[in-house]
PDB file of C-alpha atoms and ligand atoms in Angstrom:
ATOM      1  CA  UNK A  52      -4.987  -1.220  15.463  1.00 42.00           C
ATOM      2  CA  UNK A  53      -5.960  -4.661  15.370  1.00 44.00           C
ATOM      3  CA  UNK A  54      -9.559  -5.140  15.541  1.00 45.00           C
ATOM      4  CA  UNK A  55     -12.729  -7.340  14.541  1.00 51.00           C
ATOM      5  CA  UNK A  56     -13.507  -6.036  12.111  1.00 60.00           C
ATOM      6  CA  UNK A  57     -10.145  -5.438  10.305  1.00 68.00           C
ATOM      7  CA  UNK A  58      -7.321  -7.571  11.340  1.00 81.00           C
ATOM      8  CA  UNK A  59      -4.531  -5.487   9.742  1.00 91.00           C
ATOM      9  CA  UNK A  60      -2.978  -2.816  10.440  1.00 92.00           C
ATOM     10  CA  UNK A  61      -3.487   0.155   8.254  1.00 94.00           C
ATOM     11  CA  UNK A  62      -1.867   3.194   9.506  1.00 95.00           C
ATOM     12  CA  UNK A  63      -0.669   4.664   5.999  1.00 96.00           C
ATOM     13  CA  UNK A  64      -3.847   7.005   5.797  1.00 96.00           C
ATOM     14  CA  UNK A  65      -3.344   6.341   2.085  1.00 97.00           C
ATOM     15  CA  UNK A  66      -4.476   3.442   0.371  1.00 98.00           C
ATOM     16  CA  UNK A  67      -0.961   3.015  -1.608  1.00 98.00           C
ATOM     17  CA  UNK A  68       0.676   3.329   1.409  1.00 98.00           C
ATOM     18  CA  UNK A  69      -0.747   0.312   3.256  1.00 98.00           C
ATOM     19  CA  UNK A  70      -0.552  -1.454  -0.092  1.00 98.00           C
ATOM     20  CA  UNK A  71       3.104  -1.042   0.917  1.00 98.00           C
ATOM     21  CA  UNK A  72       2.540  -1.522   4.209  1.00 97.00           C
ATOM     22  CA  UNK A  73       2.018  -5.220   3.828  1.00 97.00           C
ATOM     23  CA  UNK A  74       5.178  -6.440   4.849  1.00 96.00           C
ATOM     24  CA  UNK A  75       5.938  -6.690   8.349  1.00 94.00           C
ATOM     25  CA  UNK A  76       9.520  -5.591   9.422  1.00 94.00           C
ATOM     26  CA  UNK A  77      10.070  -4.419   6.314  1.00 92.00           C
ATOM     27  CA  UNK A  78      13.436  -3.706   6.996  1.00 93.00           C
ATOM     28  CA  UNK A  79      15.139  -6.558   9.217  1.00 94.00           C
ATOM     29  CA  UNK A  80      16.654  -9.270   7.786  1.00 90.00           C
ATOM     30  CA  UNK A  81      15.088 -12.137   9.749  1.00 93.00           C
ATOM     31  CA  UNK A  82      12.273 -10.571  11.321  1.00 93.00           C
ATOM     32  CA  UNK A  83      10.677  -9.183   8.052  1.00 95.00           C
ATOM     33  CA  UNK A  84       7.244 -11.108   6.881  1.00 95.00           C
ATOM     34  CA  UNK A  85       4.920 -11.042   3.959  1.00 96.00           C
ATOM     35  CA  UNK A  86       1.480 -10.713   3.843  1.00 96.00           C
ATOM     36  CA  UNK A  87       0.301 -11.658   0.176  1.00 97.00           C
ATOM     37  CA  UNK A  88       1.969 -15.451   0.764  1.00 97.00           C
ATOM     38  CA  UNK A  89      -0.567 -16.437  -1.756  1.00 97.00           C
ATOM     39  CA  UNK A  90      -3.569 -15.155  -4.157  1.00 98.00           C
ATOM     40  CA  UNK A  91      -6.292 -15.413  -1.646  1.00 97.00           C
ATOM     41  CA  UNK A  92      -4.651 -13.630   1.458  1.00 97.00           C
ATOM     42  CA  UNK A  93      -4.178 -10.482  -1.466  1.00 97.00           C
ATOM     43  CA  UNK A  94      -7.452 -10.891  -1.990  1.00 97.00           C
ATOM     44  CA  UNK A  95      -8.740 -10.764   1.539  1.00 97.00           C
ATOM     45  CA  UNK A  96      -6.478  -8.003   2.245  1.00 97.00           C
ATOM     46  CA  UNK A  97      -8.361  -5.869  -0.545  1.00 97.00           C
ATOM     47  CA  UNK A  98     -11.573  -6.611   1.291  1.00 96.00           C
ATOM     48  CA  UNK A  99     -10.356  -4.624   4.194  1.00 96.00           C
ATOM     49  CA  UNK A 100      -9.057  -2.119   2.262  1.00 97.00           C
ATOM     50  CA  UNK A 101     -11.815  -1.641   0.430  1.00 95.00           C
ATOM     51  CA  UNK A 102     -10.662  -2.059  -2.905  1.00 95.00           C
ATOM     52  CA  UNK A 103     -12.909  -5.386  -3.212  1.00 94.00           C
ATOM     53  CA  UNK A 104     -16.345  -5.893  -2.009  1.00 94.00           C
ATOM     54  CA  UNK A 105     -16.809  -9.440  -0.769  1.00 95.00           C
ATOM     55  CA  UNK A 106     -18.627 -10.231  -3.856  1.00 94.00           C
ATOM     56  CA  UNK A 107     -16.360  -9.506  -6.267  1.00 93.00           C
ATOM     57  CA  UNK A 108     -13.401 -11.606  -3.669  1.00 95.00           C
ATOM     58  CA  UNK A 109     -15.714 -14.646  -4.111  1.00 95.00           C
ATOM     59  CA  UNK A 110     -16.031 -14.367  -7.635  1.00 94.00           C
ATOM     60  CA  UNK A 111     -12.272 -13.826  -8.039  1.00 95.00           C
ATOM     61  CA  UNK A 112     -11.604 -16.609  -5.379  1.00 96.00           C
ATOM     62  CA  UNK A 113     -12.918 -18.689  -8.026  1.00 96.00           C
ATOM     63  CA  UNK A 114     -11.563 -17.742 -10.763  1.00 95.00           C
ATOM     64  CA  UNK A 115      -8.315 -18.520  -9.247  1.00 97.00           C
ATOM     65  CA  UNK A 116      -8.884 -21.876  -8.276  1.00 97.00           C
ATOM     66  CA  UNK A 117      -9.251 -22.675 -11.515  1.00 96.00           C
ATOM     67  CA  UNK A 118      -6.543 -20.422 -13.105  1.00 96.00           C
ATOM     68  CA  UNK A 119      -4.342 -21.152 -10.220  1.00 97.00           C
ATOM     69  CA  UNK A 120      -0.735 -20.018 -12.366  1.00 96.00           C
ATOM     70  CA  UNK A 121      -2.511 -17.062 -13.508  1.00 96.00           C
ATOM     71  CA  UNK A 122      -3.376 -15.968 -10.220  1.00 97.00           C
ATOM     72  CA  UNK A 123       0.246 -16.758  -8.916  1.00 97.00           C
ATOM     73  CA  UNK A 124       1.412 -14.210 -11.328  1.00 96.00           C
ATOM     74  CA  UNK A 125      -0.637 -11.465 -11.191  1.00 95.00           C
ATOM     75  CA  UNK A 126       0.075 -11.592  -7.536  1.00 97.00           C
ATOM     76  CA  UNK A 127       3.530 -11.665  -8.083  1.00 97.00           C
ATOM     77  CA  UNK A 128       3.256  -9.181 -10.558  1.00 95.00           C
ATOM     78  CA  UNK A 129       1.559  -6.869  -7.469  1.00 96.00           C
ATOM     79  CA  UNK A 130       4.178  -7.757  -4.641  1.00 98.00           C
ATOM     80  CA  UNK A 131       6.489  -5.999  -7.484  1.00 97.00           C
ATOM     81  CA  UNK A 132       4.851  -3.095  -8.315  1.00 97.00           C
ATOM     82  CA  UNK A 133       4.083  -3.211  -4.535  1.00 98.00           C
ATOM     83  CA  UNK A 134       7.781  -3.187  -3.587  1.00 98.00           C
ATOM     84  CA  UNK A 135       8.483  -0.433  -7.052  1.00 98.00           C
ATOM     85  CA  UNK A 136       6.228   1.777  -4.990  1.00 98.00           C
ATOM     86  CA  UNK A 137       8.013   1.018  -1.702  1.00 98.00           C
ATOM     87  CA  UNK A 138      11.168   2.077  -3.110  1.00 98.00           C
ATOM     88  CA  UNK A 139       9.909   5.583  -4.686  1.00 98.00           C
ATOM     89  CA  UNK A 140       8.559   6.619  -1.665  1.00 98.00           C
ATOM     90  CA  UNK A 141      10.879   5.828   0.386  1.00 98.00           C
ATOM     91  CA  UNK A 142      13.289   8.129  -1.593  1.00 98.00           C
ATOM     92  CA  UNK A 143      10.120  10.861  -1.262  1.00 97.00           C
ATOM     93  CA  UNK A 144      10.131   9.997   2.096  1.00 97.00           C
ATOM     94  CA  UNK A 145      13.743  11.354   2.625  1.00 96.00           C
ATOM     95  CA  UNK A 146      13.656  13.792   0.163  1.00 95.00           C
ATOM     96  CA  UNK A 147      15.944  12.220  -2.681  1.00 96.00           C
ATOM     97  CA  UNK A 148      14.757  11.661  -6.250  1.00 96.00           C
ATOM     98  CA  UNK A 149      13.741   8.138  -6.476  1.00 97.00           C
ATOM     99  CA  UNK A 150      15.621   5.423  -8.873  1.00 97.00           C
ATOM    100  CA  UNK A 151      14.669   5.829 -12.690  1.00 98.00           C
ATOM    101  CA  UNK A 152      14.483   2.296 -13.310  1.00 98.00           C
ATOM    102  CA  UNK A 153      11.738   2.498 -10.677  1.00 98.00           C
ATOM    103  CA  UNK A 154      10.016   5.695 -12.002  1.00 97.00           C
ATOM    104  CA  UNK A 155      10.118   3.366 -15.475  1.00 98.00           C
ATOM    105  CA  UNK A 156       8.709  -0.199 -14.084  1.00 97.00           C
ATOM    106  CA  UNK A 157       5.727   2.358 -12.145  1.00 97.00           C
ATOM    107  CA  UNK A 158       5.512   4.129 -15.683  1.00 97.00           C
ATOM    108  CA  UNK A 159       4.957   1.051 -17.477  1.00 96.00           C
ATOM    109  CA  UNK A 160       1.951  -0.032 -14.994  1.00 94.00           C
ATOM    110  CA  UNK A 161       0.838   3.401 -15.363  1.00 94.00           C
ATOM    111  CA  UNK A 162       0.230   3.581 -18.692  1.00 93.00           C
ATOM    112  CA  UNK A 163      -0.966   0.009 -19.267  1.00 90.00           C
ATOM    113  CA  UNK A 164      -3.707   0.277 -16.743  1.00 87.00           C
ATOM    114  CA  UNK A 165      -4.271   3.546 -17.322  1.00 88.00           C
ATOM    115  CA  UNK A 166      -5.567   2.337 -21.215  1.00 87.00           C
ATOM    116  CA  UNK A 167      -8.719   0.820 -19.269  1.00 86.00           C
ATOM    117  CA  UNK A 168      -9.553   4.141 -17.955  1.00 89.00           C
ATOM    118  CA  UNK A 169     -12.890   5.355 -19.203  1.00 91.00           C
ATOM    119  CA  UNK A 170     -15.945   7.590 -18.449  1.00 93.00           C
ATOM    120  CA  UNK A 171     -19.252   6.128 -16.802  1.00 92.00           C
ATOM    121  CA  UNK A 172     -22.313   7.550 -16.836  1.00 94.00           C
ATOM    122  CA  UNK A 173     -24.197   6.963 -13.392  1.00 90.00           C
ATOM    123  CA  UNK A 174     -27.831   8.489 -13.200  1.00 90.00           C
ATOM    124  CA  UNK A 175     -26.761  12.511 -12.591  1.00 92.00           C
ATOM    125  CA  UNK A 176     -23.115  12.366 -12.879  1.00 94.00           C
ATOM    126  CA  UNK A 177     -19.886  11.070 -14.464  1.00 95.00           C
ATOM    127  CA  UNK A 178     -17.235   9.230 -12.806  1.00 90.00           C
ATOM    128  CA  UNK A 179     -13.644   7.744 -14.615  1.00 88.00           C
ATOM    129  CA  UNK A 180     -12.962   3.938 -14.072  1.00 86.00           C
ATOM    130  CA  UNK A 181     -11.111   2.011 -14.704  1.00 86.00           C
ATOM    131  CA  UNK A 182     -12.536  -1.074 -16.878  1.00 84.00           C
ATOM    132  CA  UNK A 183     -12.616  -4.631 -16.349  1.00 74.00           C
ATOM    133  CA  UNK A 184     -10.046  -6.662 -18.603  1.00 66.00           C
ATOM    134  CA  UNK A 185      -9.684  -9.586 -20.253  1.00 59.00           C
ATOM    135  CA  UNK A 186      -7.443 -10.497 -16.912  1.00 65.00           C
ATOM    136  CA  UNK A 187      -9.929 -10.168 -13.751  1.00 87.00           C
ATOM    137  CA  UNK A 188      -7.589 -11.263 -11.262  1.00 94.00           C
ATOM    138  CA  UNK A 189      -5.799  -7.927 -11.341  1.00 93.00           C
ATOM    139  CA  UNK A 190      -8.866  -5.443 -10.968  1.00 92.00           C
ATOM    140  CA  UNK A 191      -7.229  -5.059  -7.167  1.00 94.00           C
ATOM    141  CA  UNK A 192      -4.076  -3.288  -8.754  1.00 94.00           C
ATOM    142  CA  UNK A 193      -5.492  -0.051 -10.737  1.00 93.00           C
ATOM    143  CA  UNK A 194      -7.470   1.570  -7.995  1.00 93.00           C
ATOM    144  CA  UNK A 195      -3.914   0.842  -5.627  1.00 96.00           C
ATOM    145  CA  UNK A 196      -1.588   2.481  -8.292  1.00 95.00           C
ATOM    146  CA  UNK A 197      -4.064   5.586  -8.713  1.00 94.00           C
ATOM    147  CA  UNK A 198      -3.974   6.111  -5.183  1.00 96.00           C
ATOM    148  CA  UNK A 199      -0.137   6.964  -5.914  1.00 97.00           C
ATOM    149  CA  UNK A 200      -0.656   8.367  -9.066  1.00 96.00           C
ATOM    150  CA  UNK A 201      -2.785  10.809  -7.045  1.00 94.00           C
ATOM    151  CA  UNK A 202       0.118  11.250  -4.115  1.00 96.00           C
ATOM    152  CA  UNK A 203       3.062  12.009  -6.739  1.00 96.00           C
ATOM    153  CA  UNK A 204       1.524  14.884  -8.380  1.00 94.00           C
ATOM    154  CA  UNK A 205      -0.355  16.093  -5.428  1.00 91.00           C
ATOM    155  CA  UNK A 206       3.355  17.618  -4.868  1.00 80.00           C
ATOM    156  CA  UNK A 207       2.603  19.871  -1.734  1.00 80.00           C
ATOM    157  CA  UNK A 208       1.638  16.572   0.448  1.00 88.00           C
ATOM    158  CA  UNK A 209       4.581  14.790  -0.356  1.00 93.00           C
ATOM    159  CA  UNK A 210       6.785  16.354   2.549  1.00 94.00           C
ATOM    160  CA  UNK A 211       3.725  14.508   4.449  1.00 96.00           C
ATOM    161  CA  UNK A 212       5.060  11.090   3.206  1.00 97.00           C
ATOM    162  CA  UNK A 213       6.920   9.850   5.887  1.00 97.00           C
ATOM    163  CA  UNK A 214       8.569   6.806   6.993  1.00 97.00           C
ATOM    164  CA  UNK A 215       8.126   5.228  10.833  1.00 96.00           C
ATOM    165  CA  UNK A 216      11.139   6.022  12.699  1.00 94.00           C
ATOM    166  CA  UNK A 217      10.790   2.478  14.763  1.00 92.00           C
ATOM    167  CA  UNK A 218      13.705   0.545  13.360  1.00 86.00           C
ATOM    168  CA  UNK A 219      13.650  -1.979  12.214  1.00 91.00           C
ATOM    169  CA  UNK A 220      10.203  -1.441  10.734  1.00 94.00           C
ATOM    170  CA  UNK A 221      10.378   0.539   7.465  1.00 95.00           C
ATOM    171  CA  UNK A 222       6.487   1.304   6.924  1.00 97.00           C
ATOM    172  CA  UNK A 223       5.369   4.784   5.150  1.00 97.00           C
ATOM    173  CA  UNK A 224       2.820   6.608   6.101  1.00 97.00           C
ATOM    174  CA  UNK A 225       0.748   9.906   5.077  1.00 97.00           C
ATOM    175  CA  UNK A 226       1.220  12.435   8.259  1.00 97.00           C
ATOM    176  CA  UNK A 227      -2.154  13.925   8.382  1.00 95.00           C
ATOM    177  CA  UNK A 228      -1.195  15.612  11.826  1.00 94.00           C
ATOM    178  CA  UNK A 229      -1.941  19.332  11.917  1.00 93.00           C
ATOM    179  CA  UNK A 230       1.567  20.109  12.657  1.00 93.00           C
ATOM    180  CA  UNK A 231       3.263  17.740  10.800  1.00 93.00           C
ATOM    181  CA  UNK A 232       4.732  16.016  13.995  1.00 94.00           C
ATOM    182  CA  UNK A 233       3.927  12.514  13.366  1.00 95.00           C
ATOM    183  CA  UNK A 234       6.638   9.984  13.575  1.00 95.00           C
ATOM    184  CA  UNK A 235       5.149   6.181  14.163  1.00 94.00           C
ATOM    185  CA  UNK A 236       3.493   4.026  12.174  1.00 94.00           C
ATOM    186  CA  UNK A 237       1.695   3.459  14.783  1.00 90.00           C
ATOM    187  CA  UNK A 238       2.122   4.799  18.989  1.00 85.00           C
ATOM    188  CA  UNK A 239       0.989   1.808  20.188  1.00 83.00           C
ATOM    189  CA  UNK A 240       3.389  -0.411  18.087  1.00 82.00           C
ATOM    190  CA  UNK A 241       6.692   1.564  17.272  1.00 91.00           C
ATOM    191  CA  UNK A 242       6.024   4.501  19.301  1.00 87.00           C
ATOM    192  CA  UNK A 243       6.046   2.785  23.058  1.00 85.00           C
ATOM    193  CA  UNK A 244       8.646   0.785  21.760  1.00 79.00           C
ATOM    194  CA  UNK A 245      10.784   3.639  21.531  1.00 75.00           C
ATOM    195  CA  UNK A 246       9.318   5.068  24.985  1.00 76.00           C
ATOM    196  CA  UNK A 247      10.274   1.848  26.438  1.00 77.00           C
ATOM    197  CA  UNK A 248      13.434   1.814  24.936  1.00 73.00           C
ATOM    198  CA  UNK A 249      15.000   5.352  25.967  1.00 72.00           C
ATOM    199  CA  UNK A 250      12.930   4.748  29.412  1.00 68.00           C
ATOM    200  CA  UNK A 251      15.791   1.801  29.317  1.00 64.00           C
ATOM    201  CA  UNK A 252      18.450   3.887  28.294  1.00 65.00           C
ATOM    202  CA  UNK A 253      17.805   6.483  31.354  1.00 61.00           C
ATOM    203  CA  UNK A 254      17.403   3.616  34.117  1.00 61.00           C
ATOM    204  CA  UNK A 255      20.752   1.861  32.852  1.00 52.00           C
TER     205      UNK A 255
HETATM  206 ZN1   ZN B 255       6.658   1.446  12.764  1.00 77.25          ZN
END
């Protein structure tokens, strides 16, 4: 799904779950990479994903240079609540009650971003936002953690969170398939792999 227009992959069909999705080979021990090595590739991400207009990335961009320990933490702040979220819905994903002390650390978040929330009036109608803090560099997180705010308690999706059976690869995804059938992150990544691999299997 590489493209132009958006070089990453984002397969999750939610936006939390390509949040979580940025870590390549999530689950091997040597083959596994992150995305977010620093502030700004975070930042570009969130362009993609549309959590940041490229406006608001240049501004931040910025900001960072000149608050560059700030930014290191607030990014390493995310990559935690980032792997937190992995963690619970990977549980979902299997259908076993995730860790409390993770339920607790996404709690925490939860209720400290959800402080900012408030209502805006926009010509004819009203929409909830969340507002801008003292601490710009981490207006990327709230929309990300609402996103899975709005999975946990949507409660009848959840047996549509799902985790791509190509091993070692470990990413969730949101099976919008009609009949539930969905298995890959992605059929033209893990899904000929596995072709290829039982194609293999037969021949030897
Ligand atoms: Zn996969």
């Amino acid at each position: 799904m590489m493209s132009e227009t958006n070089p990453y992959m984002m397969v999750g069909e939610r936006l939390c779950m390509d949040f979580i999705n940025t870590v390549s080979w999530r689950e091997s021990a040597d083959k596994r990479r992150e995305w977010f090595t620093s502030y700004a590739k975070w930042v570009d991400w969130c362009i993609h994903a549309e959590v940041l207009t490229g406006q608001q990335a240049k501004a931040l961009l910025l900001e960072a240079e000149e608050k560059p320990s700030e930014a290191g933490d607030v990014l390493k702040q995310a990559i935690e609540m980032r792997e937190v979220m992995y963690r619970i819905f990977k549980s979902i994903s299997k259908d076993i009650s995730p860790h409390q002390p993770d339920l607790e650390l996404f709690n925490a978040s939860v209720s400290h971003f959800y402080q900012t929330l408030q209502i805006i009036h926009e010509k004819d109608h009203y929409t909830l936002k969340f507002k801008q803090t003292e601490n710009n560099l981490g207006i990327m997180l709230p929309p990300i953690l609402q996103s899975a705010v709005d999975l946990l308690i949507s409660n009848n999706d959840l047996e549509r969170v799902k985790q791509c059976e190509g091993d070692p690869c470990g990413w969730l995804f949101f099976d919008t398939s009609r009949n539930r059938s969905r298995r890959w992150c992605s059929m033209s990544d893990c899904g000929n792999r596995a072709k290829a691999r039982r194609f293999y299997q037969k021949e030897k």
